[in-house]
Short mmCIF file of C-alpha atoms and ligand atoms in Angstrom, two decimals:
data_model
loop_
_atom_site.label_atom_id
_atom_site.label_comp_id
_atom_site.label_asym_id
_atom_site.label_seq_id
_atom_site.Cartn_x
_atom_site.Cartn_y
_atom_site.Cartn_z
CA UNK E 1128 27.70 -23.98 -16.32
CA UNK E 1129 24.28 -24.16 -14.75
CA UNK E 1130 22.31 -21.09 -15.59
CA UNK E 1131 18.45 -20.87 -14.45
CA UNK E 1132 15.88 -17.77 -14.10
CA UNK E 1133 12.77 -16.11 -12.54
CA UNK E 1134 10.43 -14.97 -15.53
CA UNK E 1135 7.99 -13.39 -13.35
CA UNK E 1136 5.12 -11.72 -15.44
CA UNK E 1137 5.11 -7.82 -13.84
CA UNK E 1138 0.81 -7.72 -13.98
CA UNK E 1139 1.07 -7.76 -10.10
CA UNK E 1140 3.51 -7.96 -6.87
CA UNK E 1141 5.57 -10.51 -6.54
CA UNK E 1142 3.79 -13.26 -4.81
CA UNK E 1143 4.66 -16.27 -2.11
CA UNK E 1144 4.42 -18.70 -4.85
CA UNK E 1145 6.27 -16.63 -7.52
CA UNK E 1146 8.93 -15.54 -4.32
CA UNK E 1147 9.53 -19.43 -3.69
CA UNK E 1148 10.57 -20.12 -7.13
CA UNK E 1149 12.78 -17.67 -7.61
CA UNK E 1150 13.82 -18.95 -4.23
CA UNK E 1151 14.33 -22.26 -5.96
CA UNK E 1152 15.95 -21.34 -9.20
CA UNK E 1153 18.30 -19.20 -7.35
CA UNK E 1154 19.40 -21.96 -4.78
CA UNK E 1155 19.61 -24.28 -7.31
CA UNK E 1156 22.14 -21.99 -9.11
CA UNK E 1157 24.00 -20.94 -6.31
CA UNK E 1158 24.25 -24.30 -5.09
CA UNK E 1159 26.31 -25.11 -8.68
CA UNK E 1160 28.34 -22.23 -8.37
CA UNK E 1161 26.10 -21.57 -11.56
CA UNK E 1162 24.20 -18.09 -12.74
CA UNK E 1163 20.78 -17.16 -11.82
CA UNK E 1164 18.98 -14.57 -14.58
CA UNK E 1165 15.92 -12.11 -13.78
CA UNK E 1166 13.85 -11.53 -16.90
CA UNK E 1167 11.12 -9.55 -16.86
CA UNK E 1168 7.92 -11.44 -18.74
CA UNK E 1169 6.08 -7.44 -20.15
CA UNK E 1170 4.86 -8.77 -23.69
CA UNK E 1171 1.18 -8.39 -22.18
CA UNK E 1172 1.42 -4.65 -22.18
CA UNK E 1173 -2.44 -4.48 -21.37
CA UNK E 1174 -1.40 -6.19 -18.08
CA UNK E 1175 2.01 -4.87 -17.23
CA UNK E 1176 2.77 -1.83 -15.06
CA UNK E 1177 6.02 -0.91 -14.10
CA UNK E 1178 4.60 -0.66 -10.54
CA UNK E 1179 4.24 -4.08 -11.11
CA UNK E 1180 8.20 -4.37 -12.59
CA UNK E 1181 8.78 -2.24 -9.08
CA UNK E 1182 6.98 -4.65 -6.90
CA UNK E 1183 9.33 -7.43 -8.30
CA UNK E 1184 12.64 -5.78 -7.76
CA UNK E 1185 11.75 -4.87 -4.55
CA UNK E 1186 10.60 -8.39 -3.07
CA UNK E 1187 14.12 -9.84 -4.79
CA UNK E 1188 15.68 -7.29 -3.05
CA UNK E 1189 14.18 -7.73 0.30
CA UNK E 1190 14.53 -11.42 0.17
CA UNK E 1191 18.33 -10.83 -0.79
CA UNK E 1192 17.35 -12.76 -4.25
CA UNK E 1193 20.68 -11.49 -6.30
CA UNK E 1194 21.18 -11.85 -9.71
CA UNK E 1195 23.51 -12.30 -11.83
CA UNK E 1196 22.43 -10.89 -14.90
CA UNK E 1197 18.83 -8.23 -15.67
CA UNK E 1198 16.82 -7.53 -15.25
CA UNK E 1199 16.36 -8.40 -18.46
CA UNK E 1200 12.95 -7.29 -20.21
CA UNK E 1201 11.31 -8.99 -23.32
CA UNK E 1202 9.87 -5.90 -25.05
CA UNK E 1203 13.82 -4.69 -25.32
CA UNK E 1204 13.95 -7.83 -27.57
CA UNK E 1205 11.17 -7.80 -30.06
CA UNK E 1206 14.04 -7.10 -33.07
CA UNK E 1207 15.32 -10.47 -31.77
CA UNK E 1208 11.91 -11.97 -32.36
CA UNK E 1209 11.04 -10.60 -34.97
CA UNK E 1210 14.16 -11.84 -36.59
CA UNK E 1211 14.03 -15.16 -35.62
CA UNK E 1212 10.13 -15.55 -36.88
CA UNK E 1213 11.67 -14.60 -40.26
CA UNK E 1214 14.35 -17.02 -39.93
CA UNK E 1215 11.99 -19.59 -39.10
CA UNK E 1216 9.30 -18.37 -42.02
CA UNK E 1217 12.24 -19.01 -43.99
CA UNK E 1218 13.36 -22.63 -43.27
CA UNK E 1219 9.48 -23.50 -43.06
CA UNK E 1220 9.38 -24.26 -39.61
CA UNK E 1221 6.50 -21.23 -39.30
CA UNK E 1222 4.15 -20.30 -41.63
CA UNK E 1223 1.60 -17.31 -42.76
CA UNK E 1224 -1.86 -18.04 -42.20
CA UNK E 1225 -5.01 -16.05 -43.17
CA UNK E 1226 -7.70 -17.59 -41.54
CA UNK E 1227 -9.69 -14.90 -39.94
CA UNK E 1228 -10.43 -15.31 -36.41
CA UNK E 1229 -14.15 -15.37 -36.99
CA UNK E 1230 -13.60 -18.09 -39.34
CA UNK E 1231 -11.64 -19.81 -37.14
CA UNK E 1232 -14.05 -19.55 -34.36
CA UNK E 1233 -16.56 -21.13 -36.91
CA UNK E 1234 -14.71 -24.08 -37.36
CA UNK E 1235 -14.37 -24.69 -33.71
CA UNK E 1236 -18.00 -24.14 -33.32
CA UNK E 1237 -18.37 -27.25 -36.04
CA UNK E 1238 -15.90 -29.20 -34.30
CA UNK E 1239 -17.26 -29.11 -30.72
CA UNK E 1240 -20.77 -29.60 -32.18
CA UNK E 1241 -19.25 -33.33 -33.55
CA UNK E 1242 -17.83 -34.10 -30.48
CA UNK E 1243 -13.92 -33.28 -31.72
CA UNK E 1244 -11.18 -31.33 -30.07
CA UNK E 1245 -11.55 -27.53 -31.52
CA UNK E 1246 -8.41 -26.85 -32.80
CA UNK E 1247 -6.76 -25.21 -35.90
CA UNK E 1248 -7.68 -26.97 -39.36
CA UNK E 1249 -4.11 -26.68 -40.86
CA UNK E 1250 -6.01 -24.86 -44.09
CA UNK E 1251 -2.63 -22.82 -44.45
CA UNK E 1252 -0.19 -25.34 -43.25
CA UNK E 1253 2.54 -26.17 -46.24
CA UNK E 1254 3.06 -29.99 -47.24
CA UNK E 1255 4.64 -31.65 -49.71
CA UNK E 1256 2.29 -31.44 -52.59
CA UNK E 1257 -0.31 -29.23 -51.09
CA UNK E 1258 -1.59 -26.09 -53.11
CA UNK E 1259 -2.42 -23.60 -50.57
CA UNK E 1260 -5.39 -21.09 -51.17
CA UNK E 1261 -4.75 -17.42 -52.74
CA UNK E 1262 -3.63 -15.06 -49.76
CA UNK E 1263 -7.12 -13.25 -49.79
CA UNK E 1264 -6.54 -9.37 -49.88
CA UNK E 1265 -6.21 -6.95 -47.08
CA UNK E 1266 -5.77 -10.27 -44.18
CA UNK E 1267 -2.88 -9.75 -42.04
CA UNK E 1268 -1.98 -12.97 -41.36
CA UNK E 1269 -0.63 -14.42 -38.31
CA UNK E 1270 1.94 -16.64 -37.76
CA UNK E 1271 1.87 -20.09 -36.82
CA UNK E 1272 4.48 -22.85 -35.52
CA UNK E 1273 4.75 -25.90 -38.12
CA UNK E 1274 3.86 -28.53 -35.00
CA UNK E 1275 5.35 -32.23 -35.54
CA UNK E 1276 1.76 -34.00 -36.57
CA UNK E 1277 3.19 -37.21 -34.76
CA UNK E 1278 5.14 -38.19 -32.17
CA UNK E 1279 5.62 -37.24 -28.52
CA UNK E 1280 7.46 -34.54 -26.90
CA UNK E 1281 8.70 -36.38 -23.62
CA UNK E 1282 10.63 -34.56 -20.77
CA UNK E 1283 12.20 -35.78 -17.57
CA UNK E 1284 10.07 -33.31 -14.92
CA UNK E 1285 12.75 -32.67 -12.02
CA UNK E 1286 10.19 -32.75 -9.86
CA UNK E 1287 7.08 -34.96 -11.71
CA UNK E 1288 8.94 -37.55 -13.32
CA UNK E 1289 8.79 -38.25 -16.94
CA UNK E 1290 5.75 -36.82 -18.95
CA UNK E 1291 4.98 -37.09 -22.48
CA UNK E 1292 2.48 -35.63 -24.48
CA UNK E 1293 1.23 -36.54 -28.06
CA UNK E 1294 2.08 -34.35 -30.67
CA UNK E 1295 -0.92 -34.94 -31.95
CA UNK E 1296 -2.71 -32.87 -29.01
CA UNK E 1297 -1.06 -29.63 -29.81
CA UNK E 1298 -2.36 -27.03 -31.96
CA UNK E 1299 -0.08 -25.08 -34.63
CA UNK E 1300 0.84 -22.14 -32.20
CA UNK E 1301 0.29 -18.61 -33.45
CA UNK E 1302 3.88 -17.17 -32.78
CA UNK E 1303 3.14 -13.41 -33.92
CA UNK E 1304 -0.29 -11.96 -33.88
CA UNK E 1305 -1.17 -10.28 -36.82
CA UNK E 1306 0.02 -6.95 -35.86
CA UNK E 1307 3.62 -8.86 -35.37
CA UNK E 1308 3.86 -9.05 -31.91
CA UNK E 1309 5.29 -12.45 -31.15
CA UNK E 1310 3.44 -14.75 -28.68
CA UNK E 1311 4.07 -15.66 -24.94
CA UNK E 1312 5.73 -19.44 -25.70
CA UNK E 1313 7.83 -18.39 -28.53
CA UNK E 1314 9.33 -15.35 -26.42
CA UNK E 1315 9.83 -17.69 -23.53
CA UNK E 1316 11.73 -20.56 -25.76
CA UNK E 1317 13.69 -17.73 -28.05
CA UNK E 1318 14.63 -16.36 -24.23
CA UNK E 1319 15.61 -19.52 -22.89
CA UNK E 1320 18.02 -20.44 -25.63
CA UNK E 1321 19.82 -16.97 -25.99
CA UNK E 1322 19.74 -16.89 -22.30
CA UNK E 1323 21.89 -20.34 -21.90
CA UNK E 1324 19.34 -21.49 -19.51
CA UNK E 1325 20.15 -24.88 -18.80
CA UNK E 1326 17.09 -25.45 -15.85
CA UNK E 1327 13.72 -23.91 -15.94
CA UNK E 1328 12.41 -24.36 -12.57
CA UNK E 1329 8.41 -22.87 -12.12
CA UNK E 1330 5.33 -23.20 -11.47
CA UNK E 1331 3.21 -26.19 -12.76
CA UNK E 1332 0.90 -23.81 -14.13
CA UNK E 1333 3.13 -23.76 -17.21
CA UNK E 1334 3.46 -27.48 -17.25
CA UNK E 1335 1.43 -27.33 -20.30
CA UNK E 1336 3.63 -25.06 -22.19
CA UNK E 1337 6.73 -26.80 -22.15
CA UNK E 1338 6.12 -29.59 -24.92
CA UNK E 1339 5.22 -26.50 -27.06
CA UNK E 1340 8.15 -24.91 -25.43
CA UNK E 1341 10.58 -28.25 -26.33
CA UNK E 1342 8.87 -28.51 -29.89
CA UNK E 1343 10.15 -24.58 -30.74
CA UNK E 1344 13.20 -25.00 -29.26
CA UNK E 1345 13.35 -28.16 -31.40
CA UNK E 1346 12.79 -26.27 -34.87
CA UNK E 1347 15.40 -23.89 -33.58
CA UNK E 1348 17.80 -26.16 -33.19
CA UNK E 1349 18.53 -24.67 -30.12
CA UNK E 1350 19.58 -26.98 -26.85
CA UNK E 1351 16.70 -28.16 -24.31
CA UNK E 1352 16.89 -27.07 -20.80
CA UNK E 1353 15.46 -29.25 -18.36
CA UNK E 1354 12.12 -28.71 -16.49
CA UNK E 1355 11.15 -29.07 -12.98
CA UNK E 1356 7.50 -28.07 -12.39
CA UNK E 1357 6.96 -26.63 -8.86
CA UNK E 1358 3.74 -27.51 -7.36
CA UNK E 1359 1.57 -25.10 -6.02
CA UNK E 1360 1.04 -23.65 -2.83
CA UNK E 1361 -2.40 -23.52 -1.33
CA UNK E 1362 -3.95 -21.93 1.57
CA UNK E 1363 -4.12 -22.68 5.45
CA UNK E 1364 -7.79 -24.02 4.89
CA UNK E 1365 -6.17 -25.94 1.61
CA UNK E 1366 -8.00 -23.80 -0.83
CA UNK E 1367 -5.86 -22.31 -3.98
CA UNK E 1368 -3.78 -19.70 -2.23
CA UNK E 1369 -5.43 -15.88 -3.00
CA UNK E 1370 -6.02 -12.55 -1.41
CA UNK E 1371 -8.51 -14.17 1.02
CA UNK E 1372 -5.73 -15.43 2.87
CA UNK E 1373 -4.08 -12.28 3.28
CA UNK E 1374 -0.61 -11.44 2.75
CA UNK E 1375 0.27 -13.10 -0.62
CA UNK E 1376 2.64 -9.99 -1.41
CA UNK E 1377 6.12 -10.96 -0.42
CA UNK E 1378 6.29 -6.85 0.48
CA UNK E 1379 3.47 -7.67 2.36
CA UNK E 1380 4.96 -9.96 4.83
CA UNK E 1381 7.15 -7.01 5.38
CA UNK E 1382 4.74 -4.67 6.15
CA UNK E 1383 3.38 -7.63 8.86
CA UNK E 1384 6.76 -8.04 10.59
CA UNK E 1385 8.02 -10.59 9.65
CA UNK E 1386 11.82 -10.93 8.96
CA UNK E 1387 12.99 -11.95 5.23
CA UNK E 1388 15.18 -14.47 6.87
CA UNK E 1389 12.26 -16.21 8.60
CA UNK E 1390 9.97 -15.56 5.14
CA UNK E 1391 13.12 -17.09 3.07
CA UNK E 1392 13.27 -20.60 5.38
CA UNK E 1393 9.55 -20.88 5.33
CA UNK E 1394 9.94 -20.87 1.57
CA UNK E 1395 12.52 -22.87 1.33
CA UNK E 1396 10.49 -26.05 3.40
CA UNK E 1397 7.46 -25.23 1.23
CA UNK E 1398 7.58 -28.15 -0.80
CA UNK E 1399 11.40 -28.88 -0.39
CA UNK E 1400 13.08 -30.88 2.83
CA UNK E 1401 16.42 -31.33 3.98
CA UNK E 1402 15.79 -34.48 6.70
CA UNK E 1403 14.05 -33.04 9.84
CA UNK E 1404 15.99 -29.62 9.35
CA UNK E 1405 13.30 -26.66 10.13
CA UNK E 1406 15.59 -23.92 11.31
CA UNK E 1407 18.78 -22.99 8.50
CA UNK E 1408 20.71 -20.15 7.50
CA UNK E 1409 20.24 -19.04 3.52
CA UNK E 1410 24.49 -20.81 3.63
CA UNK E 1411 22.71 -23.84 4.63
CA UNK E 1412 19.83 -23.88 2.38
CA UNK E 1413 22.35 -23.18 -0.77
CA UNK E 1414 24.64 -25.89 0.32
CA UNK E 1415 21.92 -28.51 0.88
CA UNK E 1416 19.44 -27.72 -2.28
CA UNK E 1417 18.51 -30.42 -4.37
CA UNK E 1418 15.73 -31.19 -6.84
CA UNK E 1419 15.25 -34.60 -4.98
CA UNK E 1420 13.89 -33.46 -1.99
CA UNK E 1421 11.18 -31.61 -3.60
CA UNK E 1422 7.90 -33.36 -3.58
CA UNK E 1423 6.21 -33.15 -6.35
CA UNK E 1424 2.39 -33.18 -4.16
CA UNK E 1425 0.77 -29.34 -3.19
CA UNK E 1426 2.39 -27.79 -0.55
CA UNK E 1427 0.22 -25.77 1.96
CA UNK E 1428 0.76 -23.33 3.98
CA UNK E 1429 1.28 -22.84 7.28
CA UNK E 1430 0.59 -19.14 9.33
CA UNK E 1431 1.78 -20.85 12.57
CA UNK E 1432 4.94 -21.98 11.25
CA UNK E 1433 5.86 -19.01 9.73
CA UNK E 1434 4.69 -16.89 12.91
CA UNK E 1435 7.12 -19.69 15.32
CA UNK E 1436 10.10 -19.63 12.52
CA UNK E 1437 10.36 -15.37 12.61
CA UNK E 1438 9.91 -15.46 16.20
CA UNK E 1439 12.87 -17.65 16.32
CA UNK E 1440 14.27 -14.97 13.90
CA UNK E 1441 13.85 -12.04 15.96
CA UNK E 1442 15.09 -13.44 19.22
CA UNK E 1443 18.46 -14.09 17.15
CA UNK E 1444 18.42 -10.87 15.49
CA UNK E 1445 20.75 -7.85 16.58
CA UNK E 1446 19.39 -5.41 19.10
CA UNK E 1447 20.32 -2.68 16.86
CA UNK E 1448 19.07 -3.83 13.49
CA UNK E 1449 15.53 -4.61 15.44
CA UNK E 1450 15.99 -0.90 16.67
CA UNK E 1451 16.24 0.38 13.22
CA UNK E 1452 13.48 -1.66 11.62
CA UNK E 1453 11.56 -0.76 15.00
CA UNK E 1454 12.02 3.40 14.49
CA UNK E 1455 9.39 3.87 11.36
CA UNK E 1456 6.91 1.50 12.94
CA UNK E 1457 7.03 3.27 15.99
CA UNK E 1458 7.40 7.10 14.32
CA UNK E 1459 4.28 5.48 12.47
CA UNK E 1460 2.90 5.09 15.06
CA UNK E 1461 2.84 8.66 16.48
CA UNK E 1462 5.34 7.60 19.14
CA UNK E 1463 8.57 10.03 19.20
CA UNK E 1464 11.69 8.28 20.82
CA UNK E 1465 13.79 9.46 23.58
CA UNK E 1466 16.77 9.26 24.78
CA UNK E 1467 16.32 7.19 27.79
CA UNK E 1468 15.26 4.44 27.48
CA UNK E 1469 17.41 3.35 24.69
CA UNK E 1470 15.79 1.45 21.72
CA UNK E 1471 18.27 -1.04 21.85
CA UNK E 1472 17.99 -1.89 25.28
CA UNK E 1473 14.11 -2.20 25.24
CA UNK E 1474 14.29 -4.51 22.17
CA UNK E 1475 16.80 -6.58 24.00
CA UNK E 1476 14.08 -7.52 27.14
CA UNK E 1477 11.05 -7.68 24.55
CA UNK E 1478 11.81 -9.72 21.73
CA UNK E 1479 11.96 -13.01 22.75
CA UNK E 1480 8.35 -12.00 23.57
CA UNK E 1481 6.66 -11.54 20.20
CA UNK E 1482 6.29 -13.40 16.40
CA UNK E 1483 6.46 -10.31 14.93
CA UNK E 1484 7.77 -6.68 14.72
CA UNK E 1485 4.15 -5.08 14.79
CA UNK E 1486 3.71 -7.22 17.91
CA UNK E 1487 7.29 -5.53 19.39
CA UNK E 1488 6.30 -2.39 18.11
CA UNK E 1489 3.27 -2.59 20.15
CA UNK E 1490 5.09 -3.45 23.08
CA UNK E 1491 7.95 -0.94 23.06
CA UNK E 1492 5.58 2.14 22.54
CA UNK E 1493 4.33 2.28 26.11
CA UNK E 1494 8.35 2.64 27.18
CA UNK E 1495 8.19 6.64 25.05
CA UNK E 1496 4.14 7.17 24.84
CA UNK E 1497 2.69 9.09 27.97
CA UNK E 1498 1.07 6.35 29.97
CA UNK E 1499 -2.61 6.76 30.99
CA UNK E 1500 -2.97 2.92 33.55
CA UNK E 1501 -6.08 1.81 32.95
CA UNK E 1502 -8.30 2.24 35.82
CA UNK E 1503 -9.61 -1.52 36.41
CA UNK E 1504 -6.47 -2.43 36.33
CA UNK E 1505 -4.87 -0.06 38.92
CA UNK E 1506 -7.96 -1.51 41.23
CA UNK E 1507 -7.35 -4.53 40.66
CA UNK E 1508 -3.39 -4.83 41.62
CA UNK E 1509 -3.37 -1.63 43.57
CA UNK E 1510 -4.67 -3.07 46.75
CA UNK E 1511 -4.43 -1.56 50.22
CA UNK E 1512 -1.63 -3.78 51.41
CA UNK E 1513 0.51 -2.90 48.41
CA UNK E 1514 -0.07 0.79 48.91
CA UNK E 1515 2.90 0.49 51.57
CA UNK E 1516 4.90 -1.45 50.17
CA UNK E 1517 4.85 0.59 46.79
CA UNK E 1518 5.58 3.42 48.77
CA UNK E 1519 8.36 2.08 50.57
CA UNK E 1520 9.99 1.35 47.55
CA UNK E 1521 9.44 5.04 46.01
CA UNK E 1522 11.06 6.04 48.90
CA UNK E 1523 14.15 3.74 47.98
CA UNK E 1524 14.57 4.81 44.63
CA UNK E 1525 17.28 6.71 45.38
CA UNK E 1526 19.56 4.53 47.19
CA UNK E 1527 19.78 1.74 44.13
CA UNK E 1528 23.43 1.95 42.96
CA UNK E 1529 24.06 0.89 40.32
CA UNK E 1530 20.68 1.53 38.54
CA UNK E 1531 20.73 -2.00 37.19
CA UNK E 1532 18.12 -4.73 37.47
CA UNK E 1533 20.53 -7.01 40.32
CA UNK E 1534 20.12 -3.83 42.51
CA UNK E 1535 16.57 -3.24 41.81
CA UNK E 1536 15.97 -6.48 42.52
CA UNK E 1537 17.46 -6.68 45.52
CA UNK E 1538 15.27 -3.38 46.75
CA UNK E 1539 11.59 -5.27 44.96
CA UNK E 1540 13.02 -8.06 47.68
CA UNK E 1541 13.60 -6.23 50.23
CA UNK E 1542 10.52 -3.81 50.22
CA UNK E 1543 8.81 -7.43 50.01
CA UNK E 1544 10.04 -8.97 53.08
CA UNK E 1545 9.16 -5.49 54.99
CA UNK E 1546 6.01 -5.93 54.01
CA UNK E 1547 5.62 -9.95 54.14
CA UNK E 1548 4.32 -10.14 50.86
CA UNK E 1549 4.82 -12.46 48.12
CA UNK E 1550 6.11 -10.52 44.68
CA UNK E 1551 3.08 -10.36 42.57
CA UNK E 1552 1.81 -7.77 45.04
CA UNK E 1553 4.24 -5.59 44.19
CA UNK E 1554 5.38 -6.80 40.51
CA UNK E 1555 1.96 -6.38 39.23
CA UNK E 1556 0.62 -2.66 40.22
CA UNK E 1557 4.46 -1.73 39.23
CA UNK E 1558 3.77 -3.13 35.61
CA UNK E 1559 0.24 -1.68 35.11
CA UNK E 1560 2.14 1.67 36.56
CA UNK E 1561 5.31 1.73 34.24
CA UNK E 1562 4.07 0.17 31.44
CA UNK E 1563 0.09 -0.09 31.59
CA UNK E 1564 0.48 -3.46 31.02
CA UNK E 1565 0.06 -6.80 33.03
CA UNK E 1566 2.18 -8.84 31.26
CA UNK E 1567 5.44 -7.96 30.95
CA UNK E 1568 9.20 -9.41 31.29
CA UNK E 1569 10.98 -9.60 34.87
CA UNK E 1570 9.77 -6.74 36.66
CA UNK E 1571 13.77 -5.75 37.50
CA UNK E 1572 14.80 -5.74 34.19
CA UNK E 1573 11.55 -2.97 33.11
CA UNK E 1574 12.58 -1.04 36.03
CA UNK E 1575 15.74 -0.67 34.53
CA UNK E 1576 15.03 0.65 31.55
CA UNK E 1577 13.89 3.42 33.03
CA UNK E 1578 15.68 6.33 34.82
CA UNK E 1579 15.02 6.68 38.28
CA UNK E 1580 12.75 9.85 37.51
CA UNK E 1581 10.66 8.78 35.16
CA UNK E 1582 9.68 5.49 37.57
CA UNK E 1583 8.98 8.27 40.37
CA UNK E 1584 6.53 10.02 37.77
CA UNK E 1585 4.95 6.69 36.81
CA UNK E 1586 4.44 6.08 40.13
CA UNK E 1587 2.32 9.37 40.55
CA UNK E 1588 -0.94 7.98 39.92
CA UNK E 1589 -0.78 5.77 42.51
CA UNK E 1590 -0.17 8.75 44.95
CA UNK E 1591 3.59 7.42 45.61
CA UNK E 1592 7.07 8.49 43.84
N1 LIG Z 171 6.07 -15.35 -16.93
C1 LIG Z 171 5.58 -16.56 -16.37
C2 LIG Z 171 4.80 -16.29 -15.12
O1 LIG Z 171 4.95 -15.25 -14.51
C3 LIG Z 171 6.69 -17.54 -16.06
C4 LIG Z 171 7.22 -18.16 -17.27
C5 LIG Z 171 8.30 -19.19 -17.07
O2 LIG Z 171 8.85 -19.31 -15.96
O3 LIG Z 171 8.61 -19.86 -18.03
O4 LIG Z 171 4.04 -17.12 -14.71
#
């Protein structure tokens, strides 16, 4: 049984690169008919909020992320740490040491002045034969991990290929701090194994944790998952992806309008490809995902694509959902909705006009706000030999049956060929009119929306209706 999980740290929201691999891990589950676990990362208790925990939930919710078992949060399991650091005092795979951190720094200070590596002089470390100095009085000691001094820990990185690292470049971890609290890699490997994971898929920021990861794990005699380092993501200018480049909340993106379906494929093709496939369903992406296909180089992203793939979104999105995520924007926007035109119906002409639902929000308002046509623009498509022509269809109003775009169409024609004009004459002053706009979709179908009084009262200002 394949089990994986997202360990996101809760010391802010729940970001694109942090939303991609729990993207990852969860596909990659799914995709085995295998379990996907949430854990919750809150040893740093200086850094954790449970906004923070909040944030989380909320983005796996959003992105439909389900799991199937958490959230599960490390400070509920300190007993289990604790007892395992005794077990592992015990069988002398961990060990008490005294060295006081200013001491410590000390001998770092020595070592960089040579030229060495600073690292931990073993002064506490058992061996064979080895008399180990009196426990001074009133030192809490920490605990340290009894590191193989040879060797290499060697993985086969899912995504980077093999890696191995010398034994002899890692330190004898501290596992609990002196006031007992166990450390961030021994939580993480304890979790792992209890948890069944059998893939850890994250970020390559941790890349250097795992051989300390493996070599705990090891001493534990506890099975090793295997690892698959995501690379990161960086910016539209190719910098490290941050703040500066806006959204990096997941929530965010929300708050933008965009769609979680469009967010979800634009994190799935962030570092991950399926042939030429752009556009999939979250069935798709489950049923294709592979650790192959992911490339092990940075990927970067892409505004544009993301803006063209929720367009695509929207435009296959149901009227009535867009209506509902549409309502708070709009009421948030000051605008109070009526009955005529309906929501729905307004959505349906406008959004396979916009990337995203601020952009439709925008759009939709001047359908329910009182309309105010901006003055240049009324002189600029109200001209004299439209004035009749506008009129003449005012006039008409009345006699369209059924009040449907074919029949107002049929009376913009007519009015036209009365007239001898050509339809922007009359398309365009209609559109700044109705909607105080000059860009807008078929003139027939805005009409529409509309009942036949409220295009008379639009109409007002131009001294028709
Ligand atoms: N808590 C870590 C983080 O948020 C992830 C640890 C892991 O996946 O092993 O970066």
């Amino acid at each position: 049984m394949i089990r994986t999980r997202f360990a996101p740290s809760p010391t802010g929201f729940l970001h694109i690169g942090g939303a991609r691999t729990a993207l990852f891990s969860w596909a990659y589950a799914r995709h085995h008919g295998g379990e996907f676990i949430l854990r919750i990362e809150d040893t740093d208790v200086a850094r954790s909020t449970s906004e923070a925990v909040q944030a989380i939930l909320d983005g796996m919710r959003w992105l439909g992320l389900d799991y199937d078992e958490g959230p599960i949060y490390q400070m509920r399991r300190m007993d289990r740490y604790k007892a395992v650091i005794r077990e592992m005092l015990e069988s002398g795979s961990a060990y008490y040491c005294y060295t006081a951190p200013e001491e410590l720094d000390r001998v770092r200070e020595a070592q960089r002045a040579q030229g060495l590596k600073p690292r931990y002089d073993r002064t506490w470390r058992p061996e064979t034969g080895k008399t180990l100095p009196k426990p001074p009085d009133g030192v809490r000691p920490v605990v340290r991990f009894r590191n193989p001094l040879d060797g290499v820990v060697a993985w086969d990185d899912l995504v980077k290929g093999s890696i191995a690292i010398d034994n002899a470049e890692l330190d004898d971890l501290v596992i609990a701090r002196a006031d007992l609290v166990p450390t961030y890699n021994f939580c993480v490997a304890v979790d792992d194994w209890d948890m069944n994971i059998t893939h850890v898929i994250r970020g390559d920021d941790h890349v250097n944790n795992t051989p300390r990861q493996i070599n705990i794990l090891k001493a534990l005699g506890a099975p090793i998952p295997r690892y698959g380092h995501l690379s990161m993501i960086l910016g539209d200018d190719g910098q490290k992806l941050s703040k500066r480049h806006g959204a990096v909340s997941v929530m965010q993106y929300d708050e933008n309008g965009y769609l979680p379906e469009a967010v979800l494929n634009y994190l799935a093709r962030l570092g991950w490809s399926h042939g030429d496939d752009e556009i999939f369903s979250m069935e798709q992406f489950r049923e294709w995902f592979d650790l192959d296909h992911i490339t092990p180089s940075a990927a970067q992203f892409n505004t544009e694509k993301l803006d063209w793939l929720n367009a695509h979104y929207l435009r296959e999105a149901d009227n009535m959902r867009l209506a509902a995520l549409l309502a708070p924007r709009l009421a948030a926007l000051g605008v109070t909705l009526l009955q005529t035109p309906s929501l729905e119906a307004v959505v349906a002409l406008y959004k396979e006009r916009v990337s995203r639902l601020d952009q439709l929000a925008d759009e939709v308002k001047v359908f329910y706000a009182p309309l105010e046509p901006d003055p240049d623009a009324l002189a600029r498509h109200l001209t004299p030999d439209a004035l009749p022509a506008l009129k003449d269809f005012a006039a008409r109003i009345l006699e369209v049956d059924p009040w449907d775009a074919p029949s107002i169409n049929a009376l913009v024609k007519d009015c036209l060929k009365a007239h001898k004009l050509k339809m922007p004459k009359l398309a365009m002053p209609l559109r700044v009119l109705l909607t105080g706009r000059e860009h807008t979709p078929s003139i027939d179908g805005v009409i529409a929306l509309f009942s036949r009084e409220t295009v008379l009262e639009r109409l007002k200002p131009a001294g028709v209706g």
